[in-house]
Amino acid sequence: MKNNMMTVVLASAFSMLAVASTVVFAGPAEDQASFQKYFKDRFKETEFGDFQNGVYSIHEDSRQQWEDIEEFPPYELAIERGEEMWDEAFKNGKTYADCLGKEVSKIRARYPHYDEKNKTVVTLEGDINKCRVDNDEKKLGWKKGAIADLSAYIAFEGRDEPVNVKRPESEGELEWYNKGKQFFYAKRGQLNMACADCHVYYSGRRVRSETLSPALGHTTHWPVYRSKWGSMGTLHRRYAGCNNNIRAKAFDAQSDEYKALEYFQTFMSNGLAFNGPGARK
Protein backbone atom coordinates (compact mmCIF):
# COMPACT_ATOMS: atom_id res chain seq x y z
CA MET A 1 0.00 0.00 0.00
CA LYS A 2 2.79 2.38 0.97
CA ASN A 3 4.68 1.51 -2.22
CA ASN A 4 1.58 2.24 -4.30
CA MET A 5 1.09 5.58 -2.59
CA MET A 6 4.74 6.45 -3.12
CA THR A 7 4.40 5.58 -6.80
CA VAL A 8 1.39 7.89 -7.14
CA VAL A 9 3.16 10.74 -5.33
CA LEU A 10 6.28 10.35 -7.47
CA ALA A 11 4.21 10.19 -10.65
CA SER A 12 2.37 13.37 -9.67
CA ALA A 13 5.63 15.09 -8.83
CA PHE A 14 7.20 14.15 -12.15
CA SER A 15 4.04 15.28 -13.95
CA MET A 16 4.18 18.68 -12.23
CA LEU A 17 7.87 19.00 -13.05
CA ALA A 18 7.13 18.23 -16.68
CA VAL A 19 4.50 20.97 -16.83
CA ALA A 20 6.79 23.41 -15.06
CA SER A 21 9.60 22.60 -17.46
CA THR A 22 7.33 23.25 -20.41
CA VAL A 23 6.43 26.68 -18.98
CA VAL A 24 9.97 27.62 -18.01
CA PHE A 25 11.55 26.53 -21.28
CA ALA A 26 8.81 27.70 -23.63
CA GLY A 27 10.43 29.84 -26.30
CA PRO A 28 9.15 32.94 -28.05
CA ALA A 29 7.37 30.98 -30.78
CA GLU A 30 5.48 28.88 -28.23
CA ASP A 31 4.70 31.97 -26.15
CA GLN A 32 3.30 33.77 -29.16
CA ALA A 33 1.16 30.84 -30.30
CA SER A 34 -0.39 30.29 -26.85
CA PHE A 35 -0.84 34.04 -26.29
CA GLN A 36 -2.73 34.53 -29.53
CA LYS A 37 -4.76 31.35 -29.04
CA TYR A 38 -5.84 32.57 -25.61
CA PHE A 39 -7.43 35.70 -27.08
CA LYS A 40 -8.92 33.87 -30.06
CA ASP A 41 -10.61 31.46 -27.64
CA ARG A 42 -11.64 34.17 -25.16
CA PHE A 43 -13.19 36.45 -27.78
CA LYS A 44 -14.46 33.98 -30.35
CA GLU A 45 -16.57 36.54 -32.20
CA THR A 46 -13.62 38.84 -32.84
CA GLU A 47 -11.74 38.28 -36.08
CA PHE A 48 -8.01 37.99 -35.48
CA GLY A 49 -7.13 41.03 -37.60
CA ASP A 50 -9.55 43.21 -35.66
CA PHE A 51 -7.52 42.94 -32.45
CA GLN A 52 -5.48 45.85 -33.81
CA ASN A 53 -8.40 48.06 -32.74
CA GLY A 54 -7.91 47.43 -29.05
CA VAL A 55 -10.96 47.49 -26.80
CA TYR A 56 -13.18 48.41 -29.77
CA SER A 57 -12.56 44.95 -31.20
CA ILE A 58 -14.42 43.37 -28.28
CA HIS A 59 -16.83 46.05 -27.00
CA GLU A 60 -19.66 46.64 -29.43
CA ASP A 61 -21.27 49.57 -27.58
CA SER A 62 -18.05 51.59 -27.63
CA ARG A 63 -17.17 50.67 -31.18
CA GLN A 64 -19.88 52.78 -32.82
CA GLN A 65 -18.82 55.84 -30.83
CA TRP A 66 -15.21 55.23 -31.84
CA GLU A 67 -16.11 54.82 -35.51
CA ASP A 68 -18.00 58.11 -35.36
CA ILE A 69 -14.93 59.81 -33.88
CA GLU A 70 -12.77 58.33 -36.63
CA GLU A 71 -14.84 60.24 -39.20
CA PHE A 72 -13.12 63.42 -37.95
CA PRO A 73 -10.22 62.05 -35.91
CA PRO A 74 -8.67 64.30 -33.25
CA TYR A 75 -5.17 63.29 -34.36
CA GLU A 76 -5.42 64.90 -37.82
CA LEU A 77 -3.63 68.08 -36.74
CA ALA A 78 -0.83 65.99 -35.22
CA ILE A 79 -0.33 64.21 -38.55
CA GLU A 80 -0.13 67.56 -40.34
CA ARG A 81 2.40 68.90 -37.86
CA GLY A 82 4.39 65.69 -38.16
CA GLU A 83 4.48 65.95 -41.95
CA GLU A 84 5.80 69.51 -41.68
CA MET A 85 8.55 68.27 -39.37
CA TRP A 86 9.40 65.49 -41.79
CA ASP A 87 9.78 67.91 -44.69
CA GLU A 88 11.69 70.59 -42.78
CA ALA A 89 15.47 70.42 -43.03
CA PHE A 90 17.79 70.55 -40.04
CA LYS A 91 20.25 73.42 -39.78
CA ASN A 92 22.83 71.29 -41.62
CA GLY A 93 20.46 70.75 -44.54
CA LYS A 94 19.67 67.11 -43.83
CA THR A 95 16.22 65.72 -42.94
CA TYR A 96 14.73 62.79 -41.07
CA ALA A 97 14.64 60.93 -44.36
CA ASP A 98 18.45 60.85 -44.35
CA CYS A 99 18.30 58.85 -41.11
CA LEU A 100 15.10 56.85 -41.33
CA GLY A 101 14.74 56.34 -45.07
CA LYS A 102 12.90 58.14 -47.82
CA GLU A 103 10.06 55.61 -48.13
CA VAL A 104 7.97 56.77 -45.18
CA SER A 105 5.37 54.03 -45.51
CA LYS A 106 7.97 51.36 -44.65
CA ILE A 107 9.42 52.97 -41.52
CA ARG A 108 6.85 52.16 -38.81
CA ALA A 109 6.94 48.42 -39.42
CA ARG A 110 10.67 48.23 -38.68
CA TYR A 111 10.12 48.98 -34.98
CA PRO A 112 10.83 47.80 -32.42
CA HIS A 113 13.85 45.67 -33.26
CA TYR A 114 17.00 44.40 -31.60
CA ASP A 115 20.23 46.19 -32.49
CA GLU A 116 23.01 43.60 -32.34
CA LYS A 117 25.81 46.17 -32.57
CA ASN A 118 24.62 48.24 -29.61
CA LYS A 119 23.01 45.34 -27.70
CA THR A 120 19.71 47.12 -27.21
CA VAL A 121 16.14 47.33 -28.46
CA VAL A 122 15.49 50.24 -30.80
CA THR A 123 12.13 52.02 -30.95
CA LEU A 124 10.75 54.50 -33.46
CA GLU A 125 10.91 57.37 -30.97
CA GLY A 126 14.43 56.33 -30.03
CA ASP A 127 15.59 56.60 -33.64
CA ILE A 128 13.79 59.93 -34.11
CA ASN A 129 15.84 61.45 -31.31
CA LYS A 130 19.01 59.67 -32.42
CA CYS A 131 18.55 61.28 -35.82
CA ARG A 132 18.26 64.69 -34.21
CA VAL A 133 21.36 64.23 -32.06
CA ASP A 134 23.36 62.91 -35.03
CA ASN A 135 22.45 66.11 -36.87
CA ASP A 136 23.33 68.45 -33.98
CA GLU A 137 19.71 69.09 -32.99
CA LYS A 138 18.25 68.92 -29.49
CA LYS A 139 16.31 65.87 -28.41
CA LEU A 140 12.53 66.07 -28.27
CA GLY A 141 10.58 65.16 -25.13
CA TRP A 142 9.76 61.46 -25.15
CA LYS A 143 6.10 61.38 -24.09
CA LYS A 144 4.13 64.01 -26.01
CA GLY A 145 4.34 67.06 -28.22
CA ALA A 146 6.56 67.13 -31.30
CA ILE A 147 7.82 63.54 -31.00
CA ALA A 148 4.24 62.24 -30.87
CA ASP A 149 3.33 64.40 -33.88
CA LEU A 150 6.17 63.08 -36.01
CA SER A 151 5.51 59.53 -34.85
CA ALA A 152 1.82 60.02 -35.76
CA TYR A 153 2.73 61.04 -39.31
CA ILE A 154 5.09 58.09 -39.74
CA ALA A 155 2.48 55.72 -38.29
CA PHE A 156 -0.25 57.09 -40.55
CA GLU A 157 1.90 56.65 -43.65
CA GLY A 158 2.71 53.11 -42.51
CA ARG A 159 -0.86 51.95 -41.89
CA ASP A 160 -1.65 48.37 -42.95
CA GLU A 161 2.00 47.32 -42.91
CA PRO A 162 2.29 43.96 -41.10
CA VAL A 163 3.55 43.59 -37.56
CA ASN A 164 6.44 41.22 -38.06
CA VAL A 165 9.04 41.46 -35.31
CA LYS A 166 11.87 39.02 -35.96
CA ARG A 167 11.62 36.02 -33.65
CA PRO A 168 14.18 36.40 -30.85
CA GLU A 169 16.90 33.78 -31.29
CA SER A 170 20.30 35.21 -30.37
CA GLU A 171 21.45 35.51 -26.78
CA GLY A 172 20.95 39.27 -26.83
CA GLU A 173 17.49 39.08 -28.41
CA LEU A 174 16.35 36.49 -25.89
CA GLU A 175 17.72 38.50 -22.97
CA TRP A 176 15.63 41.53 -24.00
CA TYR A 177 12.61 39.40 -24.87
CA ASN A 178 12.63 37.68 -21.49
CA LYS A 179 13.08 41.01 -19.74
CA GLY A 180 9.93 42.29 -21.44
CA LYS A 181 8.05 39.07 -20.75
CA GLN A 182 9.00 39.18 -17.08
CA PHE A 183 7.85 42.80 -16.82
CA PHE A 184 4.51 41.96 -18.45
CA TYR A 185 3.70 39.13 -16.03
CA ALA A 186 5.36 40.40 -12.81
CA LYS A 187 3.21 41.95 -10.11
CA ARG A 188 4.19 45.38 -8.78
CA GLY A 189 2.94 48.42 -6.95
CA GLN A 190 0.72 48.82 -3.91
CA LEU A 191 -2.12 47.06 -5.76
CA ASN A 192 0.19 44.10 -6.52
CA MET A 193 -0.90 43.83 -10.15
CA ALA A 194 0.75 42.89 -13.42
CA CYS A 195 0.06 44.08 -16.96
CA ALA A 196 -1.35 40.61 -17.58
CA ASP A 197 -3.87 40.89 -14.75
CA CYS A 198 -5.82 43.65 -16.48
CA HIS A 199 -5.12 42.89 -20.12
CA VAL A 200 -5.02 39.09 -20.22
CA TYR A 201 -6.91 37.49 -17.34
CA TYR A 202 -9.49 40.28 -16.88
CA SER A 203 -9.57 41.58 -20.44
CA GLY A 204 -13.11 42.41 -21.51
CA ARG A 205 -14.28 43.08 -17.95
CA ARG A 206 -15.19 46.47 -16.62
CA VAL A 207 -13.31 48.62 -14.14
CA ARG A 208 -15.60 51.46 -13.14
CA SER A 209 -16.77 52.86 -16.49
CA GLU A 210 -14.00 51.36 -18.63
CA THR A 211 -13.65 47.98 -20.33
CA LEU A 212 -10.20 46.44 -20.03
CA SER A 213 -8.62 46.02 -23.45
CA PRO A 214 -7.00 42.78 -24.66
CA ALA A 215 -3.21 42.83 -24.71
CA LEU A 216 -3.16 41.35 -28.21
CA GLY A 217 -2.75 44.34 -30.53
CA HIS A 218 -1.81 46.77 -27.76
CA THR A 219 1.17 48.24 -29.61
CA THR A 220 -0.27 48.51 -33.12
CA HIS A 221 -2.09 51.84 -32.95
CA TRP A 222 0.37 54.24 -31.31
CA PRO A 223 0.84 57.14 -30.82
CA VAL A 224 -2.66 57.85 -29.55
CA TYR A 225 -4.85 60.87 -28.93
CA ARG A 226 -6.51 60.25 -25.56
CA SER A 227 -9.53 62.28 -24.56
CA LYS A 228 -8.28 62.03 -20.97
CA TRP A 229 -5.03 63.72 -21.98
CA GLY A 230 -6.51 66.14 -24.48
CA SER A 231 -3.41 65.53 -26.59
CA MET A 232 -1.28 62.96 -28.34
CA GLY A 233 0.93 60.64 -26.37
CA THR A 234 3.48 57.92 -27.02
CA LEU A 235 3.23 54.29 -25.96
CA HIS A 236 5.73 54.84 -23.16
CA ARG A 237 3.62 57.66 -21.81
CA ARG A 238 0.81 55.14 -21.48
CA TYR A 239 3.07 52.56 -19.86
CA ALA A 240 3.93 55.12 -17.19
CA GLY A 241 0.24 55.89 -16.69
CA CYS A 242 -0.54 52.20 -16.20
CA ASN A 243 2.20 51.91 -13.58
CA ASN A 244 0.80 54.94 -11.78
CA ASN A 245 -2.71 53.43 -11.85
CA ILE A 246 -1.55 50.43 -9.84
CA ARG A 247 0.46 52.72 -7.55
CA ALA A 248 3.80 51.51 -8.82
CA LYS A 249 6.77 53.74 -9.52
CA ALA A 250 6.82 54.51 -13.23
CA PHE A 251 10.01 54.11 -15.24
CA ASP A 252 11.32 56.78 -17.57
CA ALA A 253 10.10 56.77 -21.16
CA GLN A 254 12.60 54.83 -23.30
CA SER A 255 13.99 53.09 -20.23
CA ASP A 256 15.24 49.55 -20.77
CA GLU A 257 12.16 48.29 -18.93
CA TYR A 258 9.69 49.96 -21.28
CA LYS A 259 11.70 49.20 -24.41
CA ALA A 260 11.77 45.52 -23.45
CA LEU A 261 8.03 45.57 -22.73
CA GLU A 262 7.31 47.14 -26.13
CA TYR A 263 9.53 44.51 -27.80
CA PHE A 264 7.73 41.63 -26.08
CA GLN A 265 4.24 42.99 -26.67
CA THR A 266 4.83 43.81 -30.32
CA PHE A 267 6.22 40.33 -30.98
CA MET A 268 3.09 38.89 -29.37
CA SER A 269 1.05 40.87 -31.94
CA ASN A 270 2.85 39.52 -35.01
CA GLY A 271 0.37 38.84 -37.81
CA LEU A 272 -1.72 41.94 -37.15
CA ALA A 273 -1.20 45.24 -38.96
CA PHE A 274 -0.05 48.64 -37.79
CA ASN A 275 -2.94 51.14 -37.82
CA GLY A 276 -1.76 54.17 -35.88
CA PRO A 277 -2.26 56.82 -34.87
CA GLY A 278 -5.31 56.04 -32.78
CA ALA A 279 -7.99 57.72 -30.72
CA ARG A 280 -8.91 56.47 -27.26
CA LYS A 281 -10.86 57.70 -24.24
PDB file of N, CA and C in Angstrom, residues 78-128:
ATOM      1  N   ALA A  78      -2.141  66.551 -35.573  1.00  0.00           N
ATOM      2  CA  ALA A  78      -0.834  65.991 -35.224  1.00  0.00           C
ATOM      3  C   ALA A  78      -0.148  65.427 -36.465  1.00  0.00           C
ATOM      4  N   ILE A  79      -0.900  64.757 -37.310  1.00  0.00           N
ATOM      5  CA  ILE A  79      -0.332  64.213 -38.548  1.00  0.00           C
ATOM      6  C   ILE A  79       0.199  65.340 -39.428  1.00  0.00           C
ATOM      7  N   GLU A  80      -0.569  66.422 -39.531  1.00  0.00           N
ATOM      8  CA  GLU A  80      -0.133  67.557 -40.344  1.00  0.00           C
ATOM      9  C   GLU A  80       1.145  68.179 -39.788  1.00  0.00           C
ATOM     10  N   ARG A  81       1.190  68.345 -38.472  1.00  0.00           N
ATOM     11  CA  ARG A  81       2.403  68.901 -37.864  1.00  0.00           C
ATOM     12  C   ARG A  81       3.588  67.964 -38.067  1.00  0.00           C
ATOM     13  N   GLY A  82       3.326  66.665 -37.964  1.00  0.00           N
ATOM     14  CA  GLY A  82       4.392  65.687 -38.163  1.00  0.00           C
ATOM     15  C   GLY A  82       4.927  65.704 -39.583  1.00  0.00           C
ATOM     16  N   GLU A  83       4.038  65.888 -40.547  1.00  0.00           N
ATOM     17  CA  GLU A  83       4.478  65.953 -41.949  1.00  0.00           C
ATOM     18  C   GLU A  83       5.350  67.188 -42.188  1.00  0.00           C
ATOM     19  N   GLU A  84       4.983  68.292 -41.566  1.00  0.00           N
ATOM     20  CA  GLU A  84       5.801  69.507 -41.677  1.00  0.00           C
ATOM     21  C   GLU A  84       7.193  69.275 -41.093  1.00  0.00           C
ATOM     22  N   MET A  85       7.256  68.583 -39.962  1.00  0.00           N
ATOM     23  CA  MET A  85       8.546  68.269 -39.365  1.00  0.00           C
ATOM     24  C   MET A  85       9.370  67.380 -40.286  1.00  0.00           C
ATOM     25  N   TRP A  86       8.716  66.419 -40.889  1.00  0.00           N
ATOM     26  CA  TRP A  86       9.404  65.488 -41.789  1.00  0.00           C
ATOM     27  C   TRP A  86      10.023  66.224 -42.974  1.00  0.00           C
ATOM     28  N   ASP A  87       9.311  67.196 -43.489  1.00  0.00           N
ATOM     29  CA  ASP A  87       9.776  67.912 -44.687  1.00  0.00           C
ATOM     30  C   ASP A  87      10.787  69.011 -44.376  1.00  0.00           C
ATOM     31  N   GLU A  88      10.811  69.472 -43.135  1.00  0.00           N
ATOM     32  CA  GLU A  88      11.690  70.590 -42.784  1.00  0.00           C
ATOM     33  C   GLU A  88      13.123  70.110 -42.544  1.00  0.00           C
ATOM     34  N   ALA A  89      14.068  70.792 -43.161  1.00  0.00           N
ATOM     35  CA  ALA A  89      15.473  70.416 -43.034  1.00  0.00           C
ATOM     36  C   ALA A  89      16.047  70.876 -41.694  1.00  0.00           C
ATOM     37  N   PHE A  90      17.020  70.120 -41.197  1.00  0.00           N
ATOM     38  CA  PHE A  90      17.791  70.548 -40.036  1.00  0.00           C
ATOM     39  C   PHE A  90      18.695  71.713 -40.444  1.00  0.00           C
ATOM     40  N   LYS A  91      19.364  72.291 -39.484  1.00  0.00           N
ATOM     41  CA  LYS A  91      20.252  73.416 -39.781  1.00  0.00           C
ATOM     42  C   LYS A  91      21.378  73.029 -40.734  1.00  0.00           C
ATOM     43  N   ASN A  92      21.751  71.739 -40.731  1.00  0.00           N
ATOM     44  CA  ASN A  92      22.831  71.292 -41.618  1.00  0.00           C
ATOM     45  C   ASN A  92      22.332  70.889 -43.007  1.00  0.00           C
ATOM     46  N   GLY A  93      21.013  71.041 -43.235  1.00  0.00           N
ATOM     47  CA  GLY A  93      20.459  70.751 -44.543  1.00  0.00           C
ATOM     48  C   GLY A  93      19.892  69.348 -44.702  1.00  0.00           C
ATOM     49  N   LYS A  94      20.187  68.470 -43.747  1.00  0.00           N
ATOM     50  CA  LYS A  94      19.667  67.106 -43.825  1.00  0.00           C
ATOM     51  C   LYS A  94      18.267  67.038 -43.227  1.00  0.00           C
ATOM     52  N   THR A  95      17.576  65.916 -43.443  1.00  0.00           N
ATOM     53  CA  THR A  95      16.224  65.723 -42.935  1.00  0.00           C
ATOM     54  C   THR A  95      16.118  64.367 -42.254  1.00  0.00           C
ATOM     55  N   TYR A  96      14.960  64.105 -41.684  1.00  0.00           N
ATOM     56  CA  TYR A  96      14.725  62.794 -41.065  1.00  0.00           C
ATOM     57  C   TYR A  96      14.856  61.667 -42.082  1.00  0.00           C
ATOM     58  N   ALA A  97      14.544  61.956 -43.325  1.00  0.00           N
ATOM     59  CA  ALA A  97      14.638  60.931 -44.361  1.00  0.00           C
ATOM     60  C   ALA A  97      16.063  60.423 -44.533  1.00  0.00           C
ATOM     61  N   ASP A  98      17.054  61.278 -44.244  1.00  0.00           N
ATOM     62  CA  ASP A  98      18.455  60.849 -44.355  1.00  0.00           C
ATOM     63  C   ASP A  98      18.809  59.826 -43.281  1.00  0.00           C
ATOM     64  N   CYS A  99      18.068  59.826 -42.184  1.00  0.00           N
ATOM     65  CA  CYS A  99      18.301  58.854 -41.106  1.00  0.00           C
ATOM     66  C   CYS A  99      17.390  57.637 -41.218  1.00  0.00           C
ATOM     67  N   LEU A 100      16.111  57.902 -41.442  1.00  0.00           N
ATOM     68  CA  LEU A 100      15.095  56.847 -41.335  1.00  0.00           C
ATOM     69  C   LEU A 100      14.710  56.229 -42.665  1.00  0.00           C
ATOM     70  N   GLY A 101      15.094  56.863 -43.750  1.00  0.00           N
ATOM     71  CA  GLY A 101      14.744  56.336 -45.070  1.00  0.00           C
ATOM     72  C   GLY A 101      13.703  57.193 -45.753  1.00  0.00           C
ATOM     73  N   LYS A 102      13.773  57.242 -47.059  1.00  0.00           N
ATOM     74  CA  LYS A 102      12.900  58.137 -47.823  1.00  0.00           C
ATOM     75  C   LYS A 102      11.502  57.550 -48.022  1.00  0.00           C
ATOM     76  N   GLU A 103      11.361  56.237 -47.938  1.00  0.00           N
ATOM     77  CA  GLU A 103      10.055  55.606 -48.133  1.00  0.00           C
ATOM     78  C   GLU A 103       9.329  55.556 -46.778  1.00  0.00           C
ATOM     79  N   VAL A 104       8.571  56.603 -46.503  1.00  0.00           N
ATOM     80  CA  VAL A 104       7.972  56.771 -45.177  1.00  0.00           C
ATOM     81  C   VAL A 104       7.053  55.607 -44.822  1.00  0.00           C
ATOM     82  N   SER A 105       6.360  55.071 -45.784  1.00  0.00           N
ATOM     83  CA  SER A 105       5.372  54.025 -45.511  1.00  0.00           C
ATOM     84  C   SER A 105       5.998  52.745 -44.956  1.00  0.00           C
ATOM     85  N   LYS A 106       7.308  52.589 -45.097  1.00  0.00           N
ATOM     86  CA  LYS A 106       7.966  51.359 -44.651  1.00  0.00           C
ATOM     87  C   LYS A 106       8.662  51.511 -43.297  1.00  0.00           C
ATOM     88  N   ILE A 107       8.640  52.726 -42.736  1.00  0.00           N
ATOM     89  CA  ILE A 107       9.424  52.970 -41.517  1.00  0.00           C
ATOM     90  C   ILE A 107       8.788  52.348 -40.282  1.00  0.00           C
ATOM     91  N   ARG A 108       7.493  52.585 -40.061  1.00  0.00           N
ATOM     92  CA  ARG A 108       6.852  52.155 -38.811  1.00  0.00           C
ATOM     93  C   ARG A 108       7.025  50.671 -38.551  1.00  0.00           C
ATOM     94  N   ALA A 109       6.922  49.875 -39.595  1.00  0.00           N
ATOM     95  CA  ALA A 109       6.936  48.421 -39.424  1.00  0.00           C
ATOM     96  C   ALA A 109       8.309  47.874 -39.037  1.00  0.00           C
ATOM     97  N   ARG A 110       9.330  48.706 -39.058  1.00  0.00           N
ATOM     98  CA  ARG A 110      10.668  48.231 -38.679  1.00  0.00           C
ATOM     99  C   ARG A 110      10.868  48.218 -37.162  1.00  0.00           C
ATOM    100  N   TYR A 111       9.942  48.792 -36.431  1.00  0.00           N
ATOM    101  CA  TYR A 111      10.121  48.978 -34.980  1.00  0.00           C
ATOM    102  C   TYR A 111       9.064  48.241 -34.177  1.00  0.00           C
ATOM    103  N   PRO A 112       9.481  47.787 -32.985  1.00  0.00           N
ATOM    104  CA  PRO A 112      10.828  47.796 -32.416  1.00  0.00           C
ATOM    105  C   PRO A 112      11.666  46.652 -32.979  1.00  0.00           C
ATOM    106  N   HIS A 113      12.975  46.762 -32.861  1.00  0.00           N
ATOM    107  CA  HIS A 113      13.854  45.670 -33.263  1.00  0.00           C
ATOM    108  C   HIS A 113      15.100  45.660 -32.390  1.00  0.00           C
ATOM    109  N   TYR A 114      15.772  44.536 -32.404  1.00  0.00           N
ATOM    110  CA  TYR A 114      16.996  44.405 -31.602  1.00  0.00           C
ATOM    111  C   TYR A 114      18.188  44.840 -32.432  1.00  0.00           C
ATOM    112  N   ASP A 115      19.021  45.688 -31.841  1.00  0.00           N
ATOM    113  CA  ASP A 115      20.229  46.188 -32.485  1.00  0.00           C
ATOM    114  C   ASP A 115      21.415  45.392 -31.944  1.00  0.00           C
ATOM    115  N   GLU A 116      21.927  44.490 -32.771  1.00  0.00           N
ATOM    116  CA  GLU A 116      23.013  43.601 -32.344  1.00  0.00           C
ATOM    117  C   GLU A 116      24.283  44.379 -32.008  1.00  0.00           C
ATOM    118  N   LYS A 117      24.576  45.403 -32.780  1.00  0.00           N
ATOM    119  CA  LYS A 117      25.806  46.173 -32.566  1.00  0.00           C
ATOM    120  C   LYS A 117      25.804  46.863 -31.204  1.00  0.00           C
ATOM    121  N   ASN A 118      24.695  47.476 -30.860  1.00  0.00           N
ATOM    122  CA  ASN A 118      24.615  48.238 -29.610  1.00  0.00           C
ATOM    123  C   ASN A 118      23.964  47.479 -28.470  1.00  0.00           C
ATOM    124  N   LYS A 119      23.564  46.224 -28.732  1.00  0.00           N
ATOM    125  CA  LYS A 119      23.015  45.340 -27.700  1.00  0.00           C
ATOM    126  C   LYS A 119      21.791  45.946 -27.009  1.00  0.00           C
ATOM    127  N   THR A 120      20.884  46.485 -27.790  1.00  0.00           N
ATOM    128  CA  THR A 120      19.706  47.115 -27.214  1.00  0.00           C
ATOM    129  C   THR A 120      18.524  46.986 -28.156  1.00  0.00           C
ATOM    130  N   VAL A 121      17.342  47.261 -27.637  1.00  0.00           N
ATOM    131  CA  VAL A 121      16.136  47.330 -28.462  1.00  0.00           C
ATOM    132  C   VAL A 121      15.965  48.766 -28.932  1.00  0.00           C
ATOM    133  N   VAL A 122      15.652  48.916 -30.203  1.00  0.00           N
ATOM    134  CA  VAL A 122      15.487  50.235 -30.804  1.00  0.00           C
ATOM    135  C   VAL A 122      14.011  50.470 -31.087  1.00  0.00           C
ATOM    136  N   THR A 123      13.523  51.635 -30.694  1.00  0.00           N
ATOM    137  CA  THR A 123      12.131  52.017 -30.947  1.00  0.00           C
ATOM    138  C   THR A 123      12.091  53.149 -31.965  1.00  0.00           C
ATOM    139  N   LEU A 124      10.899  53.412 -32.504  1.00  0.00           N
ATOM    140  CA  LEU A 124      10.747  54.501 -33.460  1.00  0.00           C
ATOM    141  C   LEU A 124      11.132  55.831 -32.821  1.00  0.00           C
ATOM    142  N   GLU A 125      10.596  56.108 -31.641  1.00  0.00           N
ATOM    143  CA  GLU A 125      10.910  57.373 -30.974  1.00  0.00           C
ATOM    144  C   GLU A 125      12.401  57.463 -30.645  1.00  0.00           C
ATOM    145  N   GLY A 126      12.998  56.336 -30.306  1.00  0.00           N
ATOM    146  CA  GLY A 126      14.428  56.325 -30.033  1.00  0.00           C
ATOM    147  C   GLY A 126      15.238  56.747 -31.242  1.00  0.00           C
ATOM    148  N   ASP A 127      14.858  56.241 -32.420  1.00  0.00           N
ATOM    149  CA  ASP A 127      15.585  56.597 -33.636  1.00  0.00           C
ATOM    150  C   ASP A 127      15.283  58.022 -34.105  1.00  0.00           C
ATOM    151  N   ILE A 128      14.086  58.530 -33.793  1.00  0.00           N
ATOM    152  CA  ILE A 128      13.790  59.929 -34.112  1.00  0.00           C
ATOM    153  C   ILE A 128      14.758  60.844 -33.367  1.00  0.00           C
TER     154      ILE A 128
END
